[in-house]
CSV table of C-alpha atoms in Angstrom, one decimal:
chain,number,residue,atom,x,y,z
V,1030,MET,CA,-68.2,27.4,52.2
V,1031,MET,CA,-70.2,27.8,49.0
V,1032,ILE,CA,-68.4,25.2,47.2
V,1033,VAL,CA,-69.2,23.0,50.0
V,1034,VAL,CA,-72.4,23.3,49.7
V,1035,VAL,CA,-72.8,23.3,46.0
V,1036,LEU,CA,-71.0,20.0,46.0
V,1037,ALA,CA,-73.4,18.4,48.6
V,1038,LEU,CA,-76.4,19.8,46.3
V,1039,LEU,CA,-74.4,18.0,43.5
V,1040,GLN,CA,-74.0,14.8,45.4
V,1041,THR,CA,-77.9,15.0,45.7
V,1042,ALA,CA,-78.4,15.2,42.5
V,1043,LEU,CA,-76.0,12.9,40.8
V,1044,GLY,CA,-76.9,10.5,43.8
V,1045,VAL,CA,-73.6,9.7,44.4
V,1046,GLU,CA,-74.9,7.8,48.0
V,1047,ALA,CA,-74.4,4.5,47.6
V,1048,ARG,CA,-77.4,2.7,46.3
V,1049,GLN,CA,-78.1,-1.5,46.4
V,1050,ALA,CA,-77.5,-3.3,43.0
V,1051,PRO,CA,-78.7,-6.5,42.3
V,1052,LEU,CA,-76.4,-9.3,43.9
V,1053,ASP,CA,-73.6,-10.6,42.2
V,1054,HIS,CA,-73.9,-14.2,40.9
V,1055,TYR,CA,-71.2,-15.0,43.5
V,1056,GLU,CA,-73.1,-13.8,46.6
V,1057,TRP,CA,-76.2,-14.5,45.1
V,1058,MET,CA,-75.8,-18.3,44.7
V,1059,ALA,CA,-74.2,-18.2,48.0
V,1060,VAL,CA,-77.0,-19.6,50.2
V,1061,ALA,CA,-78.4,-22.4,48.4
V,1062,PRO,CA,-77.6,-25.5,49.1
V,1063,ILE,CA,-78.3,-26.7,45.1
V,1064,VAL,CA,-77.6,-24.1,41.9
V,1065,VAL,CA,-78.0,-25.8,38.4
V,1066,GLY,CA,-79.2,-25.0,35.5
V,1067,ALA,CA,-82.1,-26.3,33.8
V,1068,THR,CA,-84.5,-26.2,31.0
V,1069,SER,CA,-88.0,-25.8,32.2
V,1070,LEU,CA,-90.4,-28.6,30.7
V,1071,GLY,CA,-93.7,-27.0,31.5
V,1072,GLU,CA,-96.1,-27.3,34.7
V,1073,ASN,CA,-97.5,-30.0,36.3
V,1074,GLY,CA,-100.2,-28.9,38.7
V,1075,LYS,CA,-98.6,-26.9,41.3
V,1076,PHE,CA,-95.4,-27.8,39.9
V,1077,VAL,CA,-93.1,-26.9,37.0
V,1078,GLU,CA,-90.8,-29.9,35.8
V,1079,ILE,CA,-87.6,-29.1,34.9
V,1080,GLU,CA,-84.4,-31.2,33.3
V,1081,ILE,CA,-81.4,-30.4,34.8
V,1082,THR,CA,-78.5,-28.9,32.3
V,1083,HIS,CA,-75.5,-28.0,34.1
V,1084,ARG,CA,-75.1,-28.8,37.9
V,1085,ILE,CA,-73.1,-26.1,39.5
V,1086,ARG,CA,-73.5,-27.3,43.3
V,1087,GLY,CA,-75.6,-29.9,45.0
V,1088,ASP,CA,-76.2,-33.4,45.2
V,1089,VAL,CA,-77.9,-33.7,41.9
V,1090,LYS,CA,-77.0,-35.1,38.7
V,1091,VAL,CA,-77.2,-33.7,34.9
V,1092,GLY,CA,-80.0,-35.2,33.3
V,1093,ALA,CA,-82.5,-35.5,36.4
V,1094,MET,CA,-85.9,-34.3,36.5
V,1095,LEU,CA,-86.9,-32.1,39.2
V,1096,SER,CA,-90.4,-30.5,40.4
V,1097,ILE,CA,-90.2,-27.3,41.4
V,1098,ASP,CA,-93.2,-25.6,43.6
V,1099,VAL,CA,-93.5,-22.3,41.9
V,1100,LYS,CA,-96.7,-21.7,43.7
V,1101,HIS,CA,-95.0,-21.8,47.0
V,1102,THR,CA,-92.4,-19.5,45.6
V,1103,ASN,CA,-95.2,-17.1,43.7
V,1104,ARG,CA,-97.4,-17.1,47.1
V,1105,ASN,CA,-95.0,-15.9,49.8
V,1106,ARG,CA,-93.3,-13.2,46.8
V,1107,SER,CA,-93.6,-9.4,47.7
V,1108,ARG,CA,-96.1,-8.3,45.3
V,1109,THR,CA,-95.0,-4.7,45.2
V,1110,VAL,CA,-91.6,-5.7,44.1
V,1111,ASN,CA,-92.7,-8.9,41.9
V,1112,PRO,CA,-96.3,-8.2,40.7
V,1113,ARG,CA,-95.9,-11.0,38.0
V,1114,GLY,CA,-94.0,-13.4,40.1
V,1115,LEU,CA,-91.8,-16.4,38.9
V,1116,ARG,CA,-92.6,-17.7,35.3
V,1117,LEU,CA,-90.5,-21.0,34.2
V,1118,LEU,CA,-91.9,-21.3,30.8
V,1119,GLU,CA,-91.7,-24.3,28.7
V,1120,GLY,CA,-88.4,-24.3,26.7
V,1121,ASP,CA,-86.9,-21.5,28.5
V,1122,SER,CA,-83.6,-22.1,30.4
V,1123,PHE,CA,-82.7,-20.7,33.9
V,1124,LEU,CA,-80.2,-20.5,36.6
V,1125,LEU,CA,-82.0,-21.7,39.8
V,1126,LEU,CA,-81.2,-21.6,43.5
V,1127,LEU,CA,-83.0,-24.8,45.5
V,1128,SER,CA,-83.2,-26.8,48.4
V,1129,PRO,CA,-85.4,-29.8,48.8
V,1130,SER,CA,-89.4,-29.1,49.8
V,1131,PRO,CA,-90.1,-30.2,53.0
V,1132,GLU,CA,-93.6,-29.9,52.3
V,1133,HIS,CA,-93.9,-32.5,49.9
V,1134,LYS,CA,-91.5,-35.3,50.9
V,1135,SER,CA,-93.9,-37.9,49.7
V,1136,ARG,CA,-93.3,-36.2,46.2
V,1137,LYS,CA,-89.8,-37.5,45.2
V,1138,HIS,CA,-87.5,-34.6,43.9
V,1139,SER,CA,-89.5,-31.8,45.2
V,1140,TYR,CA,-88.0,-28.4,45.6
V,1141,ARG,CA,-88.3,-24.8,46.4
V,1142,VAL,CA,-86.7,-21.8,44.9
V,1143,VAL,CA,-84.3,-20.0,47.1
V,1144,ARG,CA,-84.4,-16.5,47.6
V,1145,GLY,CA,-87.9,-16.8,46.4
V,1146,VAL,CA,-88.8,-15.0,42.6
V,1147,ALA,CA,-85.0,-14.1,42.7
V,1148,GLY,CA,-83.6,-17.2,43.0
V,1149,ALA,CA,-84.0,-17.9,39.0
V,1150,ARG,CA,-81.9,-16.4,36.6
V,1151,GLU,CA,-82.3,-16.7,32.6
V,1152,LEU,CA,-79.6,-18.5,31.3
V,1153,PRO,CA,-78.7,-18.4,27.5
V,1154,LEU,CA,-79.5,-21.6,25.3
V,1155,GLU,CA,-76.4,-20.2,23.5
V,1156,GLY,CA,-72.6,-19.7,25.1
V,1157,ALA,CA,-74.5,-21.4,28.5
V,1158,ASP,CA,-71.0,-23.2,29.3
V,1159,ALA,CA,-69.4,-19.5,29.3
V,1160,VAL,CA,-71.7,-18.7,32.5
V,1161,VAL,CA,-72.0,-21.9,33.9
V,1162,GLN,CA,-68.2,-23.2,34.1
V,1163,PRO,CA,-67.4,-19.9,36.1
V,1164,LEU,CA,-70.3,-20.3,38.5
V,1165,GLN,CA,-68.5,-23.9,39.1
V,1166,VAL,CA,-65.4,-22.9,40.2
V,1167,LEU,CA,-67.1,-19.9,42.4
V,1168,ALA,CA,-68.8,-22.5,43.9
V,1169,ALA,CA,-66.0,-24.8,44.6
V,1170,ILE,CA,-64.6,-21.6,46.2
V,1171,GLN,CA,-67.6,-21.4,48.7
V,1172,ASP,CA,-66.9,-24.9,49.8
V,1173,LEU,CA,-64.0,-24.8,50.7
V,1174,ASP,CA,-63.8,-25.0,54.7
V,1175,ASP,CA,-60.9,-22.7,55.1
V,1176,ASP,CA,-61.5,-19.2,54.9
V,1177,GLY,CA,-57.5,-18.3,54.4
V,1178,ARG,CA,-57.5,-21.0,51.4
V,1179,ARG,CA,-60.4,-19.4,50.1
V,1180,TRP,CA,-58.9,-16.0,49.9
V,1181,ASP,CA,-56.0,-17.4,48.2
V,1182,GLU,CA,-58.1,-18.9,45.4
V,1183,MET,CA,-60.6,-16.0,45.1
V,1184,TRP,CA,-56.9,-13.7,44.8
V,1185,ARG,CA,-55.9,-16.3,42.1
V,1186,LEU,CA,-59.3,-15.4,39.3
V,1187,PHE,CA,-57.4,-11.9,38.9
V,1188,GLU,CA,-55.5,-13.8,36.1
V,1189,GLU,CA,-58.2,-15.5,34.7
V,1190,ASP,CA,-59.6,-15.4,31.2
V,1191,SER,CA,-63.4,-15.1,32.0
V,1192,PRO,CA,-64.7,-11.5,33.1
V,1193,LEU,CA,-67.1,-13.0,35.4
V,1194,LEU,CA,-64.3,-14.4,37.3
V,1195,ILE,CA,-62.2,-11.6,37.2
V,1196,GLU,CA,-65.2,-8.9,38.4
V,1197,THR,CA,-66.3,-11.1,41.2
V,1198,SER,CA,-62.6,-11.5,42.3
V,1199,LEU,CA,-62.0,-7.6,42.4
V,1200,ALA,CA,-65.4,-7.0,44.1
V,1201,GLN,CA,-65.0,-9.3,46.6
V,1202,SER,CA,-61.9,-8.1,47.3
V,1203,ILE,CA,-63.0,-4.4,47.3
V,1204,LYS,CA,-66.2,-5.0,49.9
V,1205,PHE,CA,-64.1,-6.8,52.3
V,1206,SER,CA,-60.9,-4.6,51.6
V,1207,ARG,CA,-58.9,-8.1,51.0
V,1208,VAL,CA,-55.8,-6.6,49.2
V,1209,ARG,CA,-52.2,-7.0,49.7
V,1210,ALA,CA,-49.4,-4.9,48.0
V,1211,ASP,CA,-48.1,-7.6,46.0
V,1212,HIS,CA,-51.3,-7.6,44.1
V,1213,LEU,CA,-50.7,-4.1,42.5
V,1214,ASP,CA,-48.6,-5.7,39.7
V,1215,VAL,CA,-51.7,-8.2,39.2
V,1216,VAL,CA,-54.2,-6.2,38.7
V,1217,ARG,CA,-52.8,-3.4,37.0
V,1218,PRO,CA,-53.0,-4.6,33.7
V,1219,LEU,CA,-56.6,-4.6,34.2
V,1220,LEU,CA,-56.7,-0.7,33.6
V,1221,GLU,CA,-56.7,-2.1,29.9
V,1222,HIS,CA,-59.6,-4.5,29.9
V,1223,PRO,CA,-62.2,-4.3,27.4
V,1224,GLU,CA,-64.8,-4.3,29.8
V,1225,ALA,CA,-65.4,-0.7,31.7
V,1226,ASP,CA,-66.8,-2.6,35.1
V,1227,ILE,CA,-63.4,-4.5,35.5
V,1228,ARG,CA,-61.3,-1.5,34.8
V,1229,ARG,CA,-63.4,0.4,37.4
V,1230,ARG,CA,-63.3,-2.2,39.9
V,1231,THR,CA,-59.3,-2.3,39.1
V,1232,ALA,CA,-59.0,1.8,40.0
V,1233,GLU,CA,-60.8,1.1,43.0
V,1234,ILE,CA,-58.7,-1.7,44.3
V,1235,ILE,CA,-55.6,0.0,43.1
V,1236,ARG,CA,-56.9,3.2,45.5
V,1237,LEU,CA,-57.2,0.7,48.3
V,1238,ILE,CA,-53.9,-0.9,48.1
V,1239,VAL,CA,-52.0,3.0,47.7
V,1240,LYS,CA,-53.9,3.6,50.4
V,1241,ARG,CA,-53.1,1.2,52.5
V,1242,THR,CA,-49.3,0.7,51.6
V,1243,GLY,CA,-48.6,4.6,50.9
V,1244,ALA,CA,-47.2,5.7,47.7
V,1245,GLN,CA,-44.1,6.4,48.8
V,1246,ASN,CA,-43.6,2.9,49.8
V,1247,LEU,CA,-44.5,1.0,46.0
V,1248,GLU,CA,-41.6,0.4,44.0
V,1249,ASP,CA,-43.4,1.7,41.3
V,1250,GLY,CA,-45.6,4.4,42.1
V,1251,ALA,CA,-44.7,6.9,39.5
V,1252,SER,CA,-45.8,4.5,36.9
V,1253,VAL,CA,-49.1,3.7,39.0
V,1254,ARG,CA,-49.7,7.0,39.3
V,1255,ASN,CA,-49.4,7.8,35.6
V,1256,GLU,CA,-51.5,4.7,34.6
V,1257,LEU,CA,-54.1,5.9,36.3
V,1258,VAL,CA,-53.7,9.5,35.2
V,1259,SER,CA,-54.3,8.3,31.8
V,1260,THR,CA,-57.3,6.7,32.7
V,1261,ALA,CA,-58.9,9.3,34.7
V,1262,ARG,CA,-58.1,11.7,31.4
V,1263,ARG,CA,-58.9,9.5,28.4
V,1264,ASP,CA,-61.3,6.4,29.7
V,1265,PRO,CA,-64.4,6.5,27.3
V,1266,ALA,CA,-66.2,5.0,30.4
V,1267,ILE,CA,-67.7,8.0,33.0
V,1268,ASP,CA,-67.6,5.2,36.0
V,1269,VAL,CA,-64.1,4.1,35.2
V,1270,ARG,CA,-62.7,8.4,35.0
V,1271,ALA,CA,-64.5,8.9,38.0
V,1272,ALA,CA,-62.9,5.8,39.8
V,1273,ALA,CA,-59.2,6.7,38.5
V,1274,THR,CA,-59.7,10.0,39.5
V,1275,GLU,CA,-60.8,9.0,43.0
V,1276,ALA,CA,-57.8,6.6,43.4
V,1277,LEU,CA,-55.5,9.8,42.0
V,1278,SER,CA,-56.5,11.4,45.3
V,1279,VAL,CA,-54.8,9.3,47.4
V,1280,PHE,CA,-51.5,10.3,46.4
V,1281,ASP,CA,-49.4,13.3,47.5
V,1282,GLY,CA,-48.1,16.1,45.5
V,1283,SER,CA,-48.8,19.1,43.7
V,1284,VAL,CA,-48.9,17.5,40.8
V,1285,ILE,CA,-51.9,15.3,41.2
V,1286,ASP,CA,-53.7,18.8,42.5
V,1287,ASP,CA,-53.2,20.2,38.9
V,1288,ILE,CA,-54.3,17.1,37.6
V,1289,LEU,CA,-57.2,17.0,39.8
V,1290,ARG,CA,-58.0,20.6,39.1
V,1291,GLU,CA,-57.9,20.0,35.3
V,1292,ILE,CA,-60.4,17.1,35.6
V,1293,ALA,CA,-62.6,19.5,37.9
V,1294,GLU,CA,-62.7,21.9,34.8
V,1295,THR,CA,-62.5,19.9,31.7
V,1296,ASP,CA,-64.3,16.4,31.9
V,1297,PRO,CA,-67.7,16.8,30.1
V,1298,GLU,CA,-69.4,14.9,32.6
V,1299,GLN,CA,-70.3,16.4,36.3
V,1300,MET,CA,-70.1,13.1,38.1
V,1301,VAL,CA,-66.5,13.5,37.4
V,1302,ARG,CA,-66.1,16.9,37.7
V,1303,TYR,CA,-67.7,16.4,41.1
V,1304,ILE,CA,-65.7,13.8,42.3
V,1305,ALA,CA,-62.1,15.9,41.3
V,1306,GLN,CA,-63.5,18.7,42.8
V,1307,LYS,CA,-64.3,16.9,45.9
V,1308,ALA,CA,-61.0,15.3,46.5
V,1309,LEU,CA,-59.4,18.8,46.1
V,1310,ILE,CA,-61.1,20.1,49.2
V,1311,GLU,CA,-60.4,16.6,51.1
V,1312,ARG,CA,-56.4,17.7,50.0
V,1313,ARG,CA,-56.7,21.1,51.7
V,1314,PRO,CA,-54.4,21.5,54.7
V,1315,GLY,CA,-57.1,21.1,58.0
V,1316,SER,CA,-59.9,19.4,56.0
């Protein structure tokens, strides 16, 4: 009983409860009929004029000049969350979520920012294509009118080179629990990816697959387990070790108990030790 109380206190102290994270690009742009990369040309009355540099979605053209009703955005913002409001400074580049402005039909090419202040994100001048091109792929997937095709295209992104595409495919598959056993061999190499967020999500998706399929039904279950053990013990990123430790907990056997016990006693980070301790408690008979 005391251990359970201690773990509960640790959970509160560590903030293990889920917190609302910023939307990833895929979910961020899902509600917008027009998504562009653009450079601000400066203020023109209540509007900010922009030049489109990249078309991601919508009936607009690269090189077109649009008027953005920034005052409407700032007038309707939450001043607690966004005290300064939206500023599209001349010369800066942005990703923008837009929709035609219903209030200014007489002003051609007048638009509002979808999602308010949150509907603009900085776009680096150098390397913009590395951001925009993956977003064009994701927008094309969103615009498919068949859910089955949409998921087929999303799963193909597991094998893309772009970290943004890989992470989006992993995140969406985890969020909606859309995984299959045959995805396992495709995602396993991502445990070695240089980006920690991708390694973490890979451990999470492996956990989902193993839990759904059953470790005993995996053709190469021992190798999958050993890869997770290596990640849980040695990965330099705390979140990755934590995710791999949690993934190990879906495997049966006393060997896993011993490994979880070792992690609970030796990992230098409290959060990882907590997850291992919690897994050990949940694995007890009758838990």
